[in-house]
mmCIF file of C-alpha atoms and ligand atoms in Angstrom:
data_model
loop_
_atom_site.group_PDB
_atom_site.id
_atom_site.type_symbol
_atom_site.label_atom_id
_atom_site.label_comp_id
_atom_site.label_asym_id
_atom_site.label_seq_id
_atom_site.Cartn_x
_atom_site.Cartn_y
_atom_site.Cartn_z
ATOM 1 C CA MET A 1 -33.705 -82.605 4.812
ATOM 2 C CA ARG A 2 -29.661 -83.300 5.043
ATOM 3 C CA PRO A 3 -28.529 -87.175 4.410
ATOM 4 C CA LEU A 4 -28.505 -89.038 7.694
ATOM 5 C CA THR A 5 -25.046 -88.551 8.595
ATOM 6 C CA VAL A 6 -22.922 -91.212 10.426
ATOM 7 C CA ALA A 7 -19.242 -90.209 12.057
ATOM 8 C CA VAL A 8 -17.093 -93.399 12.136
ATOM 9 C CA PRO A 9 -13.149 -93.699 13.588
ATOM 10 C CA LYS A 10 -10.520 -94.106 10.947
ATOM 11 C CA GLY A 11 -8.076 -96.656 11.436
ATOM 12 C CA ARG A 12 -8.343 -100.040 13.121
ATOM 13 C CA VAL A 13 -11.970 -100.169 14.321
ATOM 14 C CA LEU A 14 -13.048 -99.288 10.691
ATOM 15 C CA THR A 15 -10.965 -102.150 9.247
ATOM 16 C CA GLN A 16 -13.474 -104.304 11.786
ATOM 17 C CA LEU A 17 -16.663 -102.024 11.347
ATOM 18 C CA THR A 18 -16.244 -102.407 7.197
ATOM 19 C CA PRO A 19 -17.840 -106.012 7.087
ATOM 20 C CA LEU A 20 -20.500 -105.152 9.592
ATOM 21 C CA LEU A 21 -21.566 -102.344 7.254
ATOM 22 C CA GLU A 22 -21.371 -104.619 4.104
ATOM 23 C CA GLN A 23 -23.757 -107.108 6.236
ATOM 24 C CA ALA A 24 -26.103 -104.559 6.725
ATOM 25 C CA GLY A 25 -26.143 -103.493 3.111
ATOM 26 C CA ILE A 26 -24.070 -100.292 3.335
ATOM 27 C CA ASP A 27 -21.970 -100.073 0.329
ATOM 28 C CA THR A 28 -18.462 -98.899 1.985
ATOM 29 C CA VAL A 29 -16.444 -98.808 -1.371
ATOM 30 C CA PRO A 30 -17.055 -94.806 -1.346
ATOM 31 C CA LEU A 31 -15.247 -94.770 2.302
ATOM 32 C CA PHE A 32 -12.115 -96.157 0.755
ATOM 33 C CA ALA A 33 -11.959 -93.999 -2.338
ATOM 34 C CA ASP A 34 -8.567 -92.662 -2.940
ATOM 35 C CA ASP A 35 -9.305 -89.216 -2.507
ATOM 36 C CA ARG A 36 -9.100 -86.507 0.056
ATOM 37 C CA ARG A 37 -12.728 -85.753 0.734
ATOM 38 C CA LEU A 38 -13.868 -85.962 4.288
ATOM 39 C CA ILE A 39 -17.671 -86.609 3.574
ATOM 40 C CA LYS A 40 -18.218 -89.871 1.734
ATOM 41 C CA GLU A 41 -21.734 -90.467 0.436
ATOM 42 C CA THR A 42 -23.191 -93.811 -0.076
ATOM 43 C CA ASN A 43 -26.551 -95.858 -0.648
ATOM 44 C CA LEU A 44 -29.284 -96.058 1.493
ATOM 45 C CA GLY A 45 -29.398 -91.934 1.776
ATOM 46 C CA LEU A 46 -26.475 -92.017 4.233
ATOM 47 C CA ARG A 47 -23.110 -90.038 4.234
ATOM 48 C CA PHE A 48 -20.195 -90.964 6.594
ATOM 49 C CA LEU A 49 -17.444 -88.312 8.102
ATOM 50 C CA LEU A 50 -13.956 -90.122 8.446
ATOM 51 C CA LEU A 51 -12.679 -88.544 11.924
ATOM 52 C CA LYS A 52 -10.073 -89.354 14.587
ATOM 53 C CA PRO A 53 -11.571 -91.327 17.424
ATOM 54 C CA ASP A 54 -11.820 -88.916 19.805
ATOM 55 C CA ASP A 55 -13.794 -86.356 17.561
ATOM 56 C CA VAL A 56 -16.647 -89.019 16.564
ATOM 57 C CA PRO A 57 -18.773 -88.237 20.058
ATOM 58 C CA THR A 58 -18.246 -84.870 19.554
ATOM 59 C CA TYR A 59 -19.631 -84.362 16.440
ATOM 60 C CA VAL A 60 -22.744 -86.775 17.275
ATOM 61 C CA GLU A 61 -23.487 -84.970 20.771
ATOM 62 C CA TYR A 62 -23.588 -81.388 18.669
ATOM 63 C CA GLY A 63 -26.001 -82.747 15.990
ATOM 64 C CA ALA A 64 -23.078 -82.596 13.163
ATOM 65 C CA ALA A 65 -23.582 -86.114 12.786
ATOM 66 C CA ASP A 66 -26.801 -88.157 13.642
ATOM 67 C CA LEU A 67 -25.206 -91.173 14.384
ATOM 68 C CA GLY A 68 -21.535 -92.336 14.998
ATOM 69 C CA VAL A 69 -19.276 -95.378 16.202
ATOM 70 C CA SER A 70 -16.843 -94.934 19.243
ATOM 71 C CA GLY A 71 -14.918 -96.952 21.557
ATOM 72 C CA ARG A 72 -16.555 -97.041 25.183
ATOM 73 C CA ASP A 73 -13.026 -96.206 26.503
ATOM 74 C CA VAL A 74 -13.570 -92.589 24.576
ATOM 75 C CA LEU A 75 -17.128 -92.296 25.801
ATOM 76 C CA LEU A 76 -15.922 -93.329 29.368
ATOM 77 C CA GLU A 77 -13.302 -90.490 29.571
ATOM 78 C CA ARG A 78 -15.450 -87.735 28.534
ATOM 79 C CA LEU A 79 -18.958 -87.078 30.058
ATOM 80 C CA TYR A 80 -21.086 -87.022 26.584
ATOM 81 C CA ASP A 81 -24.715 -86.632 26.575
ATOM 82 C CA LEU A 82 -25.368 -89.487 23.662
ATOM 83 C CA TYR A 83 -27.748 -92.409 23.380
ATOM 84 C CA GLN A 84 -26.069 -95.724 23.091
ATOM 85 C CA PRO A 85 -28.630 -98.112 21.268
ATOM 86 C CA LEU A 86 -26.372 -100.909 19.951
ATOM 87 C CA ASP A 87 -22.895 -102.538 21.267
ATOM 88 C CA LEU A 88 -21.114 -103.665 18.043
ATOM 89 C CA ARG A 89 -19.141 -106.142 19.669
ATOM 90 C CA ILE A 90 -16.030 -104.977 17.607
ATOM 91 C CA GLY A 91 -12.852 -103.053 19.098
ATOM 92 C CA ARG A 92 -12.864 -105.156 22.014
ATOM 93 C CA CYS A 93 -9.962 -104.479 24.453
ATOM 94 C CA ARG A 94 -9.583 -104.204 28.241
ATOM 95 C CA MET A 95 -8.956 -101.067 30.365
ATOM 96 C CA VAL A 96 -6.326 -101.936 32.818
ATOM 97 C CA VAL A 97 -3.664 -100.610 35.296
ATOM 98 C CA ALA A 98 -0.228 -102.000 34.326
ATOM 99 C CA GLY A 99 3.067 -101.621 35.513
ATOM 100 C CA ARG A 100 6.680 -103.487 36.420
ATOM 101 C CA ALA A 101 6.220 -106.993 38.016
ATOM 102 C CA ALA A 102 8.025 -106.239 40.962
ATOM 103 C CA THR A 103 7.647 -102.826 41.975
ATOM 104 C CA PRO A 104 5.289 -102.421 44.891
ATOM 105 C CA THR A 105 2.612 -99.364 43.832
ATOM 106 C CA PRO A 106 3.291 -96.480 46.536
ATOM 107 C CA ALA A 107 0.472 -95.069 48.643
ATOM 108 C CA VAL A 108 0.286 -92.049 46.193
ATOM 109 C CA PRO A 109 0.761 -93.561 42.910
ATOM 110 C CA ARG A 110 1.932 -91.784 39.637
ATOM 111 C CA VAL A 111 -0.308 -92.897 36.962
ATOM 112 C CA GLY A 112 0.655 -92.013 33.228
ATOM 113 C CA THR A 113 -2.313 -92.446 31.186
ATOM 114 C CA LYS A 114 -4.271 -90.917 28.197
ATOM 115 C CA TYR A 115 -7.453 -91.590 30.535
ATOM 116 C CA PRO A 116 -7.062 -89.138 33.140
ATOM 117 C CA ARG A 117 -10.505 -89.087 34.250
ATOM 118 C CA VAL A 118 -10.967 -92.867 34.200
ATOM 119 C CA ALA A 119 -7.827 -93.283 35.933
ATOM 120 C CA THR A 120 -8.761 -90.997 38.813
ATOM 121 C CA GLU A 121 -12.136 -92.664 39.348
ATOM 122 C CA HIS A 122 -10.614 -95.759 39.452
ATOM 123 C CA PHE A 123 -8.108 -94.950 42.256
ATOM 124 C CA ALA A 124 -10.801 -93.022 44.138
ATOM 125 C CA SER A 125 -13.161 -95.598 44.323
ATOM 126 C CA ARG A 126 -10.490 -97.766 45.878
ATOM 127 C CA GLY A 127 -9.833 -94.755 48.352
ATOM 128 C CA VAL A 128 -6.399 -93.867 46.804
ATOM 129 C CA HIS A 129 -5.603 -90.318 45.516
ATOM 130 C CA ALA A 130 -3.364 -90.889 42.612
ATOM 131 C CA GLU A 131 -1.147 -88.421 40.876
ATOM 132 C CA VAL A 132 -2.403 -88.611 37.378
ATOM 133 C CA ILE A 133 0.074 -87.651 34.502
ATOM 134 C CA PHE A 134 -1.637 -87.005 31.101
ATOM 135 C CA LEU A 135 0.062 -88.679 28.012
ATOM 136 C CA GLN A 136 -0.872 -88.430 24.769
ATOM 137 C CA SER A 137 0.738 -92.249 23.385
ATOM 138 C CA SER A 138 3.045 -94.757 23.854
ATOM 139 C CA VAL A 139 2.075 -94.556 27.504
ATOM 140 C CA GLU A 140 4.160 -97.808 28.287
ATOM 141 C CA LEU A 141 7.286 -95.985 27.969
ATOM 142 C CA ALA A 142 6.500 -94.094 30.963
ATOM 143 C CA PRO A 143 7.037 -96.484 33.933
ATOM 144 C CA LEU A 144 10.297 -97.729 32.283
ATOM 145 C CA LEU A 145 11.719 -94.300 32.626
ATOM 146 C CA GLY A 146 10.231 -93.634 35.976
ATOM 147 C CA LEU A 147 7.813 -90.882 34.867
ATOM 148 C CA CYS A 148 5.248 -92.827 36.707
ATOM 149 C CA ASP A 149 4.592 -96.009 38.815
ATOM 150 C CA VAL A 150 1.762 -97.602 36.784
ATOM 151 C CA ILE A 151 -0.397 -96.511 33.385
ATOM 152 C CA VAL A 152 -4.083 -96.793 33.016
ATOM 153 C CA ASP A 153 -4.667 -98.094 29.378
ATOM 154 C CA ILE A 154 -6.113 -99.900 26.891
ATOM 155 C CA VAL A 155 -4.838 -103.633 26.118
ATOM 156 C CA GLU A 156 -6.000 -105.528 23.014
ATOM 157 C CA THR A 157 -3.481 -108.253 22.599
ATOM 158 C CA GLY A 158 -0.998 -107.520 25.478
ATOM 159 C CA GLY A 159 1.918 -107.455 22.917
ATOM 160 C CA THR A 160 2.896 -103.923 23.798
ATOM 161 C CA LEU A 161 2.954 -104.484 27.806
ATOM 162 C CA ARG A 162 4.758 -108.130 27.175
ATOM 163 C CA ASP A 163 7.536 -106.338 24.878
ATOM 164 C CA ASN A 164 8.099 -103.569 27.294
ATOM 165 C CA GLY A 165 8.401 -106.002 30.350
ATOM 166 C CA LEU A 166 4.910 -104.811 32.020
ATOM 167 C CA VAL A 167 2.310 -106.804 33.211
ATOM 168 C CA ILE A 168 -1.363 -106.018 34.219
ATOM 169 C CA HIS A 169 -2.072 -105.341 37.854
ATOM 170 C CA GLU A 170 -5.990 -104.995 37.811
ATOM 171 C CA GLU A 171 -8.551 -105.157 35.150
ATOM 172 C CA ILE A 172 -10.974 -102.240 35.262
ATOM 173 C CA CYS A 173 -13.457 -102.785 32.558
ATOM 174 C CA PRO A 174 -14.007 -104.572 29.070
ATOM 175 C CA ILE A 175 -14.107 -102.143 26.101
ATOM 176 C CA SER A 176 -16.060 -102.267 22.843
ATOM 177 C CA SER A 177 -17.453 -100.012 20.145
ATOM 178 C CA VAL A 178 -21.252 -98.960 20.365
ATOM 179 C CA VAL A 179 -23.274 -97.314 17.949
ATOM 180 C CA ILE A 180 -23.903 -93.517 19.554
ATOM 181 C CA ALA A 181 -26.685 -91.497 18.559
ATOM 182 C CA ASN A 182 -27.601 -87.717 18.930
ATOM 183 C CA ARG A 183 -30.705 -87.433 21.548
ATOM 184 C CA ALA A 184 -32.455 -85.146 19.144
ATOM 185 C CA GLU A 185 -31.920 -86.483 16.116
ATOM 186 C CA PHE A 186 -32.391 -90.007 17.286
ATOM 187 C CA LYS A 187 -36.360 -89.206 17.983
ATOM 188 C CA LEU A 188 -36.823 -86.770 15.095
ATOM 189 C CA ARG A 189 -35.213 -89.370 12.486
ATOM 190 C CA ARG A 190 -36.611 -92.128 14.078
ATOM 191 C CA ALA A 191 -37.932 -93.723 10.958
ATOM 192 C CA GLU A 192 -34.604 -93.649 9.013
ATOM 193 C CA VAL A 193 -32.509 -94.175 11.942
ATOM 194 C CA GLU A 194 -34.319 -97.577 13.098
ATOM 195 C CA PRO A 195 -34.114 -99.801 9.921
ATOM 196 C CA ILE A 196 -30.183 -98.839 9.771
ATOM 197 C CA LEU A 197 -29.927 -100.196 13.591
ATOM 198 C CA ALA A 198 -31.793 -103.177 12.864
ATOM 199 C CA ALA A 199 -29.637 -104.133 10.137
ATOM 200 C CA LEU A 200 -26.565 -103.459 11.954
ATOM 201 C CA ARG A 201 -28.164 -105.563 14.917
ATOM 202 C CA ARG A 202 -28.519 -108.073 12.549
ATOM 203 C CA ALA A 203 -25.319 -107.979 11.415
ATOM 204 C CA VAL A 204 -23.601 -108.152 14.571
ATOM 205 C CA GLU A 205 -25.818 -111.613 15.559
ATOM 206 C CA VAL A 206 -24.922 -113.025 12.372
ATOM 207 C CA ARG A 207 -20.901 -112.411 13.053
ATOM 208 C CA ALA A 208 -21.425 -113.435 16.572
ATOM 209 C CA SER A 209 -23.303 -116.956 15.573
ATOM 210 C CA GLY A 210 -20.461 -117.179 12.399
ATOM 211 C CA THR A 211 -22.858 -117.711 9.856
HETATM 212 C C1 PRP B 301 -2.825 -98.980 21.943
HETATM 213 C C2 PRP B 301 -3.056 -99.067 23.536
HETATM 214 C C3 PRP B 301 -1.885 -99.629 23.765
HETATM 215 C C4 PRP B 301 -1.897 -100.690 22.941
HETATM 216 C C5 PRP B 301 -2.369 -101.720 23.358
HETATM 217 O O1 PRP B 301 -1.925 -97.826 21.470
HETATM 218 O O2 PRP B 301 -2.552 -97.454 24.226
HETATM 219 O O3 PRP B 301 -0.073 -98.941 23.452
HETATM 220 O O4 PRP B 301 -2.536 -100.186 21.697
HETATM 221 O O5 PRP B 301 -2.373 -103.072 22.182
HETATM 222 P P1 PRP B 301 -1.880 -104.450 21.972
HETATM 223 O O6 PRP B 301 -2.495 -104.801 23.456
HETATM 224 O O7 PRP B 301 -2.462 -105.292 21.313
HETATM 225 O O8 PRP B 301 -0.435 -104.139 22.047
HETATM 226 P P2 PRP B 301 -2.072 -97.266 19.785
HETATM 227 O O9 PRP B 301 -1.425 -98.879 19.078
HETATM 228 O O10 PRP B 301 -3.639 -97.177 19.816
HETATM 229 O O11 PRP B 301 -1.176 -96.110 19.967
HETATM 230 P P3 PRP B 301 -0.984 -95.268 20.647
HETATM 231 O O12 PRP B 301 0.286 -95.352 21.749
HETATM 232 O O13 PRP B 301 -0.365 -94.257 19.825
HETATM 233 O O14 PRP B 301 -1.957 -94.563 21.232
#
């Protein structure tokens, strides 16, 4: 049987995930080895895949990875069939509607966002039919140039909004990173998965209690 395979996002969240993995007894040194290998073998019979955040749920849903770590923003935007057994309480931020302070939002607002489904559903839940414009990055730029009236995006420190003269109009939901699991593999490999999850759960609790 192949080693238990865990898909994790490269970048900011990996930095926050590393101490939790270490606390759970997982050697993270191979994850940061100075090579171009995309599969990183480590202890406890585990191997890690380092992926772009948006790709992690896809690998897990199709069973190419058994477990993964994903932001709830990615999970909210696309409808994956995944089990979410543990909130890691890292990668914490908020999904918000933001825009210029003084500009009233028109009846049919134009909304710039990386999260078209979240944005459409949010405005629809308020009875507003928004015109949603998909943007890949630097979403804060769009209202400054009149491309849209407001944006729907994630805010962590608030620095990007502030530095671009934008303010939060409304909070949609809190976001954090969670463990995701392939439903079938979770059942088939439960004996291997449960101890890893239990160790991670303890690591999250230790971090939360500051001990
Ligand atoms: C994210 C998000 C905001 C920013 C918020 O973008 O889309 O632009 O971080 O963080 P802050 O509240 O701490 O300023 P990211 O840095 O991932 O880059 P991107 O614009 O290329 O998506």
